[in-house]
Coordinates of C-alpha atoms in Angstrom, one line a residue:
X88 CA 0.0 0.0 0.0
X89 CA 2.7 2.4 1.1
X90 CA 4.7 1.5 -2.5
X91 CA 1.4 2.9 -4.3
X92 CA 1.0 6.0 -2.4
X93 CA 5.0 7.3 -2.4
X94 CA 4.1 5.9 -6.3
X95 CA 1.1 8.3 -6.7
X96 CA 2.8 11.6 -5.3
X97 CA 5.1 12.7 -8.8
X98 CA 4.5 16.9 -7.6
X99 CA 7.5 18.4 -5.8
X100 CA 6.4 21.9 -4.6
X101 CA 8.6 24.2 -2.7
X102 CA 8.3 24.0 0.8
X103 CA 5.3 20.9 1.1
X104 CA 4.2 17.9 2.1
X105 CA 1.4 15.6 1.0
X106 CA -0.2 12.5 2.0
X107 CA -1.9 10.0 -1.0
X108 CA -5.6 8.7 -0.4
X109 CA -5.9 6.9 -4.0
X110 CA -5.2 10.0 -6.9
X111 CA -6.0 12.5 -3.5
X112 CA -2.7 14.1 -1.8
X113 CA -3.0 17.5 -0.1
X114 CA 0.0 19.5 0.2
X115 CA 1.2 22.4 2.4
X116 CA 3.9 25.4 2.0
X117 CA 4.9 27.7 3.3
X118 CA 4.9 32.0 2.8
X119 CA 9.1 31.9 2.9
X120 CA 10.9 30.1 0.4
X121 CA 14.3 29.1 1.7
X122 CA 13.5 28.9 5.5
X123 CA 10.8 27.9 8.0
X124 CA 12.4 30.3 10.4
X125 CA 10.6 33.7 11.5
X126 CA 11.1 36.8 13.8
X127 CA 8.3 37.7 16.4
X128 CA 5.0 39.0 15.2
X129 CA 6.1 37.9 11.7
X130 CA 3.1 37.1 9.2
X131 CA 3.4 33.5 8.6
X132 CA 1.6 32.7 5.7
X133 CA 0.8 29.1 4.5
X134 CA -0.9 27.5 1.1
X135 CA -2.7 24.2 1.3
X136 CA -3.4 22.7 -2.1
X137 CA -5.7 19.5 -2.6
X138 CA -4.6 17.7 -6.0
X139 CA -6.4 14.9 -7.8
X140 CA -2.9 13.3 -9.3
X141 CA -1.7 16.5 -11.1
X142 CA -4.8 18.5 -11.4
X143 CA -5.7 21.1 -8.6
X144 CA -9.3 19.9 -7.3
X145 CA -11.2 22.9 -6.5
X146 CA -14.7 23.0 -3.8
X147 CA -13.1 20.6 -1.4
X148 CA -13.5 21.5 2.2
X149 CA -10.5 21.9 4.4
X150 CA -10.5 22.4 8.1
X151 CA -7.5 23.6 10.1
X152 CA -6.2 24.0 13.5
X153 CA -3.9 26.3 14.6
X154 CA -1.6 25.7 17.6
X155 CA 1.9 27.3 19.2
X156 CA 4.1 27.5 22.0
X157 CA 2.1 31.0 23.1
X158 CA -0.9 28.9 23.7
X159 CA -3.2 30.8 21.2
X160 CA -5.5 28.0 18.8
X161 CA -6.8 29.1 15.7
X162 CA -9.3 27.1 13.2
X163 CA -10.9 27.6 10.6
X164 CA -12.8 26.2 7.8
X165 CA -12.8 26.9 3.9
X166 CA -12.5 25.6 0.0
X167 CA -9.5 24.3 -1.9
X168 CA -8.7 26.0 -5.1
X169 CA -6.4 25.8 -8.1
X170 CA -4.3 28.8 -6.1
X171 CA -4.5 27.6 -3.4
X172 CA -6.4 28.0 0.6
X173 CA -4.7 30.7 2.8
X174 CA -3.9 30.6 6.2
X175 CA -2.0 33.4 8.1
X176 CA -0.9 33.9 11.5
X177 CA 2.0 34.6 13.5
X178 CA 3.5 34.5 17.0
X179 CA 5.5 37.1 18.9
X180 CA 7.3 34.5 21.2
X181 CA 10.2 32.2 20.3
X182 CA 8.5 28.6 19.7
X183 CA 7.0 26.6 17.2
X184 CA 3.5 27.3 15.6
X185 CA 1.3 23.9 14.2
X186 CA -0.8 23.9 11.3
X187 CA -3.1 20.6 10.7
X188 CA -5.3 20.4 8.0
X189 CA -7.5 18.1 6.8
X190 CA -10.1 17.7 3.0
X191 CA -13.5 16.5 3.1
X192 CA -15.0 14.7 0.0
X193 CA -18.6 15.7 -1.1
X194 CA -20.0 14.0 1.3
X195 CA -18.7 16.2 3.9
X196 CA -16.4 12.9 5.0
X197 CA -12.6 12.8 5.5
X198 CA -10.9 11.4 3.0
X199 CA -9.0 8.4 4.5
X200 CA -6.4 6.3 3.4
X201 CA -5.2 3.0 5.3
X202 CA -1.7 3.2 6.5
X203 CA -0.4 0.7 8.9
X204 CA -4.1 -1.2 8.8
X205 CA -5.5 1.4 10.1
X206 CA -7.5 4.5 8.5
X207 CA -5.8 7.9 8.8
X208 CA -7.4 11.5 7.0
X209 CA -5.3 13.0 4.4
X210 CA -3.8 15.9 6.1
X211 CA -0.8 18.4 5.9
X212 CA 0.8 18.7 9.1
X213 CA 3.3 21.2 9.2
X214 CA 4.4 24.5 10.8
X215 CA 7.1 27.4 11.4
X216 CA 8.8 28.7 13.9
X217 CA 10.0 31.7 15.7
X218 CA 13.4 32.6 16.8
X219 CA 14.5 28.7 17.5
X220 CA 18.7 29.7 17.7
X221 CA 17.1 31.4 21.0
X222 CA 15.7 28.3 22.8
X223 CA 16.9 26.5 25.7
X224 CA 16.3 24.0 28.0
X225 CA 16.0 23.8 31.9
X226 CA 19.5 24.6 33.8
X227 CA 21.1 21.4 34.0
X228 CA 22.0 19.7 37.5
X229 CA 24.7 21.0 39.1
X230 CA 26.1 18.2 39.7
X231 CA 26.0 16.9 36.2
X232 CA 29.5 16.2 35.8
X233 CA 29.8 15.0 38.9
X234 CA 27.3 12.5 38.7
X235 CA 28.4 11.1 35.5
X236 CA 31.7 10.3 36.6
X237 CA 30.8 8.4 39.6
X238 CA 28.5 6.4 36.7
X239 CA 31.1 5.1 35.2
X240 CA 33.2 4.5 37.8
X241 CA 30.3 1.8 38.4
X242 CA 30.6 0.7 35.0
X243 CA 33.9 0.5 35.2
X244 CA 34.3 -2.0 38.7
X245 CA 32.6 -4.8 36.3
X246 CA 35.3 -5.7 33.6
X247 CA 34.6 -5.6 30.0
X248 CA 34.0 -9.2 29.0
X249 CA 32.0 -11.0 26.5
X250 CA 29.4 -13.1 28.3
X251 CA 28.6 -14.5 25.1
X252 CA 30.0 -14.8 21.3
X253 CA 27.7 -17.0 18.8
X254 CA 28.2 -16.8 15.2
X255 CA 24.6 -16.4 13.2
X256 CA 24.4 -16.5 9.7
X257 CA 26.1 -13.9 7.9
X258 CA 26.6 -13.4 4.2
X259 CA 29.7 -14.3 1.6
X260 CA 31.5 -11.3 2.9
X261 CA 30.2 -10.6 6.2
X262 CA 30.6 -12.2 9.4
X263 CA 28.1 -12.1 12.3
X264 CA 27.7 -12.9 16.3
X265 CA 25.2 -12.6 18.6
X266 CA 26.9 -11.0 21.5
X267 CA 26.3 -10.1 25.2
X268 CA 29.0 -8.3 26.9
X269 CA 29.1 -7.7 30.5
X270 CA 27.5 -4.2 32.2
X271 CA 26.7 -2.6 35.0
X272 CA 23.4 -2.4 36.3
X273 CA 20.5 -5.4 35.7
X274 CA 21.2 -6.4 32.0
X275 CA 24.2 -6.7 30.2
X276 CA 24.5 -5.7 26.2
X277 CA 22.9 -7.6 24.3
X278 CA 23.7 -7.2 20.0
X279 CA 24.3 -8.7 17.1
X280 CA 28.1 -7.6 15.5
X281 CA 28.8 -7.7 11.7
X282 CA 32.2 -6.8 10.1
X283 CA 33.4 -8.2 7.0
X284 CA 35.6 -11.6 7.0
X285 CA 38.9 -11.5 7.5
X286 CA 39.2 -8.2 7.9
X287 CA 42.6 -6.8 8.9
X288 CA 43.8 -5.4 12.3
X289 CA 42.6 -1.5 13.1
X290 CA 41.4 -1.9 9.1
X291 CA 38.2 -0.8 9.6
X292 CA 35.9 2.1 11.1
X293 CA 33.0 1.5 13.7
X294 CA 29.3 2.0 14.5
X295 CA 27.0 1.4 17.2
X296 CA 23.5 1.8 16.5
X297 CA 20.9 2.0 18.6
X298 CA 16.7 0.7 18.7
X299 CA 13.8 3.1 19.0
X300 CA 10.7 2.7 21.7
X301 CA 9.6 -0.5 21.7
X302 CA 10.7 -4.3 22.9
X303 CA 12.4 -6.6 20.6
X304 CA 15.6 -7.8 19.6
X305 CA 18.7 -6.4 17.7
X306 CA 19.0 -6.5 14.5
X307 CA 21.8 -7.7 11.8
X308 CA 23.2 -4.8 9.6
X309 CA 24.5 -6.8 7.0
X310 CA 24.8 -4.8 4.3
X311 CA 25.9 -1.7 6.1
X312 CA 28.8 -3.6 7.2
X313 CA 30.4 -4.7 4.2
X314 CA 33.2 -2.1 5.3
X315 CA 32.9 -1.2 9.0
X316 CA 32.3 -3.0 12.5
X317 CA 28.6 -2.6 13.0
X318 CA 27.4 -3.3 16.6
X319 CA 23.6 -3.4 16.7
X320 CA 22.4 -3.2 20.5
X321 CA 18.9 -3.6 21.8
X322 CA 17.6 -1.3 24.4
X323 CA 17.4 -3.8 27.1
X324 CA 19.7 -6.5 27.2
X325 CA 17.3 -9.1 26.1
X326 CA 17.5 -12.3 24.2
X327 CA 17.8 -11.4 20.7
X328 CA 16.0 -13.3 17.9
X329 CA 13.4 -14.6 20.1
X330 CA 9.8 -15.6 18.8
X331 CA 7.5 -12.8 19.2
X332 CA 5.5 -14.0 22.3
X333 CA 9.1 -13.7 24.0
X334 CA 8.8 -9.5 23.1
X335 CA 5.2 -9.3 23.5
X336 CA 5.3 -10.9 26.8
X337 CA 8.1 -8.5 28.0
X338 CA 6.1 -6.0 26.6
X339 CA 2.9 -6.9 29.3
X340 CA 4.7 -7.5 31.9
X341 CA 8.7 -6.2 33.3
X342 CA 8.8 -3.7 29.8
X343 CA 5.2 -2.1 30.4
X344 CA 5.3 1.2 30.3
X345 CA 9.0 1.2 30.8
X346 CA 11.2 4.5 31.2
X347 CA 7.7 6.6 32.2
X348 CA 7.5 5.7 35.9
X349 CA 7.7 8.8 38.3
X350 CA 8.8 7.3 40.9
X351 CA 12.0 5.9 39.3
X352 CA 12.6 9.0 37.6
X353 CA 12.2 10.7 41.2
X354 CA 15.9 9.4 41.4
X355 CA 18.8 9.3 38.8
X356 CA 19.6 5.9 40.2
X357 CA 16.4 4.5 39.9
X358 CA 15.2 6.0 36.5
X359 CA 15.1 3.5 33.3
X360 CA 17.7 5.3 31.6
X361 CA 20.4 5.2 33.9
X362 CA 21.4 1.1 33.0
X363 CA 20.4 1.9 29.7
X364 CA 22.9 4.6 29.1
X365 CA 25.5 2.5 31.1
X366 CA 25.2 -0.1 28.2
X367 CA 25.5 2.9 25.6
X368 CA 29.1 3.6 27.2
X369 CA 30.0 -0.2 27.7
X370 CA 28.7 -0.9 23.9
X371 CA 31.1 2.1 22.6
X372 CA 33.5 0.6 24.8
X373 CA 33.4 -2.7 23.5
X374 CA 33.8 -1.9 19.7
X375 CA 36.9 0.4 20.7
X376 CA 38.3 -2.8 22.5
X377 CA 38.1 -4.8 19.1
X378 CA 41.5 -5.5 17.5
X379 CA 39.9 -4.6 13.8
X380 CA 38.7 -1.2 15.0
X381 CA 41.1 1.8 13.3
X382 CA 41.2 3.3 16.5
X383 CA 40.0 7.0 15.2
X384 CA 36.6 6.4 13.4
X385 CA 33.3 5.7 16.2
X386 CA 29.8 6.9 15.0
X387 CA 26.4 6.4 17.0
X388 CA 23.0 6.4 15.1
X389 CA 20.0 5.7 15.7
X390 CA 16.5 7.0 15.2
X391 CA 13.7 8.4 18.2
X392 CA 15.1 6.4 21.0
X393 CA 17.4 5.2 19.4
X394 CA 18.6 8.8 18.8
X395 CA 18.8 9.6 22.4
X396 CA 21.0 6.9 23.0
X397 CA 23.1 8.5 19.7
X398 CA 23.1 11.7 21.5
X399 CA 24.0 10.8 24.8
X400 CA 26.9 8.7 23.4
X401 CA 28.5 11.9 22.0
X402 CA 28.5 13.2 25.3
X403 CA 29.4 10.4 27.3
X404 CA 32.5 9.1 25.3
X405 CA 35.1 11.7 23.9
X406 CA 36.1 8.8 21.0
X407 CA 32.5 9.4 19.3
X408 CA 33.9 11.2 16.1
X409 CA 30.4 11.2 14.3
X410 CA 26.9 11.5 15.3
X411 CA 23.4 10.7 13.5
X412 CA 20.2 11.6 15.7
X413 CA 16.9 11.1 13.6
X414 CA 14.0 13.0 15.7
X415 CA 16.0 12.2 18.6
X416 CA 13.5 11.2 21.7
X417 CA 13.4 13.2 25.3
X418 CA 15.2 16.1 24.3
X419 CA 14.1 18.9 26.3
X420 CA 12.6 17.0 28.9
X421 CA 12.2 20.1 32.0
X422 CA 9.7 21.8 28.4
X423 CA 6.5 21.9 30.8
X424 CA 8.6 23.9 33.3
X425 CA 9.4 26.5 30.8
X426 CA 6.1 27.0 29.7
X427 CA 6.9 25.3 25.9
X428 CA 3.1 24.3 25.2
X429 CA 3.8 21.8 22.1
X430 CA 4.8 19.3 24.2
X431 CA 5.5 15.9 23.1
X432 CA 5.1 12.2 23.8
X433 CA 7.5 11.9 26.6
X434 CA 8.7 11.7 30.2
X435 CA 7.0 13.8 32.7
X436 CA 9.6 15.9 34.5
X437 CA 11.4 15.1 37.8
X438 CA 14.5 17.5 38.6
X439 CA 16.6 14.0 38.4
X440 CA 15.2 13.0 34.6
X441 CA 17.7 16.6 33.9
X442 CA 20.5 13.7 34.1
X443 CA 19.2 12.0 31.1
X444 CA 18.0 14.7 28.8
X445 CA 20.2 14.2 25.6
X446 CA 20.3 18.5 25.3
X447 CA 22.6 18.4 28.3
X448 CA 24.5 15.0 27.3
X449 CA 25.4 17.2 23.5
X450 CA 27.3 20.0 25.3
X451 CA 29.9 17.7 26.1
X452 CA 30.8 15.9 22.9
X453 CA 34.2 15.9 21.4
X454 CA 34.5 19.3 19.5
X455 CA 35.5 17.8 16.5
X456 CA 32.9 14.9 16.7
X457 CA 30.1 15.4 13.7
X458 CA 26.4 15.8 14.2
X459 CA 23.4 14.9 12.0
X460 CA 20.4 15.6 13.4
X461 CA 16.4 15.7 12.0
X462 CA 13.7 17.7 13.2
X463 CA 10.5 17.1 11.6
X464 CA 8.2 19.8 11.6
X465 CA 4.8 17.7 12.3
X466 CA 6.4 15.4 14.6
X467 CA 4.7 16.2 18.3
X468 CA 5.9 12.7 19.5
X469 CA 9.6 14.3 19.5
X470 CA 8.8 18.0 18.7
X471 CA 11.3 20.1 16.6
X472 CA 12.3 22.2 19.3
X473 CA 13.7 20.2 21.6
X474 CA 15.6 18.5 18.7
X475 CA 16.6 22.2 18.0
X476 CA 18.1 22.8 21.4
X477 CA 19.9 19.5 21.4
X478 CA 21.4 21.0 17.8
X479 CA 22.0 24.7 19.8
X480 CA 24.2 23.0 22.6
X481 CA 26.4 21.1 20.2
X482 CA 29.7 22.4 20.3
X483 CA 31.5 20.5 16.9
X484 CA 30.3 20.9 13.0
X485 CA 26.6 20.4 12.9
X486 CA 24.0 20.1 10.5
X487 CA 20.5 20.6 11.3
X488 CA 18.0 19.0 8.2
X489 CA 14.2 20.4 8.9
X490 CA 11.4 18.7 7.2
X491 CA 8.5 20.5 6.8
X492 CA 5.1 19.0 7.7
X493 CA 6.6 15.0 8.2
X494 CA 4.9 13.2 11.2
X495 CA 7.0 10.8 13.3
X496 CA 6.2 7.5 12.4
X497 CA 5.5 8.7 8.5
X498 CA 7.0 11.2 6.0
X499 CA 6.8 11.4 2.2
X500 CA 10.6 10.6 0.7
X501 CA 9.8 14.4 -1.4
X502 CA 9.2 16.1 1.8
X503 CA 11.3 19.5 1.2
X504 CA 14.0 19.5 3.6
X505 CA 16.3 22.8 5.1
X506 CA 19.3 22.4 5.9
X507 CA 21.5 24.5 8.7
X508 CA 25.2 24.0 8.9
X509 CA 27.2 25.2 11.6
X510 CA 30.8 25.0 13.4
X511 CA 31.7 23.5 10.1
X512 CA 35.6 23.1 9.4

């Protein structure tokens, strides 16, 4: 289904973003050509456009809802046109401003598509934003430092050793093991490695990746390691290429709801991340401990969750030299404190979660380690300007890519994208 629908959209308009119910795809831009960016009171001025494949459909109605960091909602109804359906605001604070719209068919029903078995409205979802070089997040703990290197003096009184080493299938070229490696804390790491065969010593460069939200196993990156180390951790320590029952079961019971408990996050010690960032550092570790490793090139990726692990091991370990953070999860966690009202889908604040929030973890990356990071515009389970503070803090050469109007979990491949470069040598 999803094949058909990237299929279907062939438009690329400046600045948009559409989503495909059969020949239907409504699209989005914005007033500014080059930038989503805009200064306080600002006109912000936005054109939605309903298309039947390539034709402009006209007498559609659209509905839209207006929402910012200043708290002010807006909506509106009105008609799709060949130029287009206007909608203007603007906001004299430095935030983010939403703008959701939906089409109707004659019917006065939204038009649906299925994605992921389920029905979903065709919809722009997009937005600006005011002033975002200006945002920050809560003062960090004073402590911070502090804290951090009594972590992993913990980490460190349990050795590095591999608990376990099994070789899975691989391919012609690459070689593979299921591996758990000893950690501090509950679980150990738990991945599969891939590197190609008979590769030579400190031959190759390294990269740990890391999962999003969810329970389930690592995952082999064969093909990606046809020239690197590839270490491919879960976020628990759990079995990996269990049946699904195994995951699902986890997933009722000791992983419910894991990570969002008060309580735990009342204390650093206690909170869900804390073991899970220890295996971050002892995963990094464990790659640079590999004879095949070159001993200069260490990335960390990883999308959503997965990107918060990325971030926080570019702050944790000074040997990260590259950095790829899609939508990164939890930055900005003390937002409700400050007042930012587009909040996310995330952890409600404690002063000890400030230990874990990846926009504090960045500040201390290697200066010449490289960042990558995504913000997508529509995405309110990891909003754009937490991602943008995380990007603010960085100290070494960064690029920021904006995509205007994508959603977390689903983006069009066309999506116009911005681009901000910074600290670049």
């Amino acid at each position: 289904m999803l094949k058909k629908l990237f299929a279907a959209v062939t438009l690329t308009l400046a600045l948009s973003y559409a989503v495909q119910a059969q020949n239907y795809s409504l699209w989005g831009k914005q007033g500014k050509k080059d930038t989503p960016i805009y200064k306080p009171g600002e006109k912000m001025e936005f054109t939605i456009m309903l298309y039947d494949g390539k034709t402009p459909v006209e007498g559609k109605k659209l509905k839209w809802t207006r929402t910012g960091d200043d708290g002010i909602t807006q909506k509106g109804e009105g008609s799709s046109s060949k130029d287009g359906f206007k909608i203007t605001t603007s906001m004299d604070k430095p935030g983010f401003v939403r703008i959701y719209v939906t089409a109707s068919d004659d019917n006065n029903k939204p038009i649906m598509f299925k994605y992921r078995g389920k029905d979903k409205s065709v919809f722009f979802d997009g937005g600006a934003c005011v002033a975002p070089e200006t945002l920050k997040g809560m003062p960090e703990p004073s402590d911070f430092d502090k804290y951090w290197t009594e972590q992993k003096k913990l980490l460190a009184s349990v050795p590095l050793k591999v608990l376990e080493m099994k070789e899975v299938k691989g391919t012609k070229d690459v070689v593979a093991y299921d591996v758990k490696i000893s950690c501090a804390g509950k679980m150990p790491v738990s991945g599969y490695l891939c590197m190609p065969k008979n590769a030579a010593k400190k031959s190759l460069p390294a990269e740990v990746t890391f999962h999003g939200y969810g329970v389930g196993g690592a995952n082999k990156k064969l093909k990606k390691a046809k020239d690197r180390i590839v270490f491919d951790i879960n976020a628990h320590g759990i079995l990996n290429a269990q049946p699904k029952e195994y995951y699902k079961n986890l997933g009722k019971t000791t992983l419910k709801g894991y990570a969002f408990s008060k309580k735990e996050n009342s204390n650093p010690d206690t909170a869900y991340f804390h073991d899970m960032f220890l295996r971050v550092i002892r995963a990094l570790e464990y790659v640079k401990s590999l004879p095949e490793w070159n001993g200069k090139d260490l990335k960390a990726t990883g999308g959503s969750q997965g990107g918060l692990q990325s971030l926080a091991a570019a702050g944790l370990d000074k040997d990260v030299t590259e950095c790829y953070a899609w939508s990164p999860w939890c930055c900005d966690m003390g937002r409700s404190q400050l007042k930012r009202l587009m909040g996310g889908w995330g952890i409600a604040y404690t002063p000890a979660i400030l230990y874990f929030d990846p926009v504090n973890h960045v500040k201390r990356a290697n200066p010449n380690c490289k960042l990558h990071i995504i913000a997508n515009l529509g995405d309110y389970v990891c909003p754009a300007s937490g991602v943008w503070i995380a990007y603010n803090n960085f100290p070494g050469p960064k690029t920021l890519e904006v995509r205007q109007g994508c959603e977390h979990g689903f983006y069009m491949p066309n999506c116009n994208k911005f681009f901000f470069k910074a600290n670049q040598k």
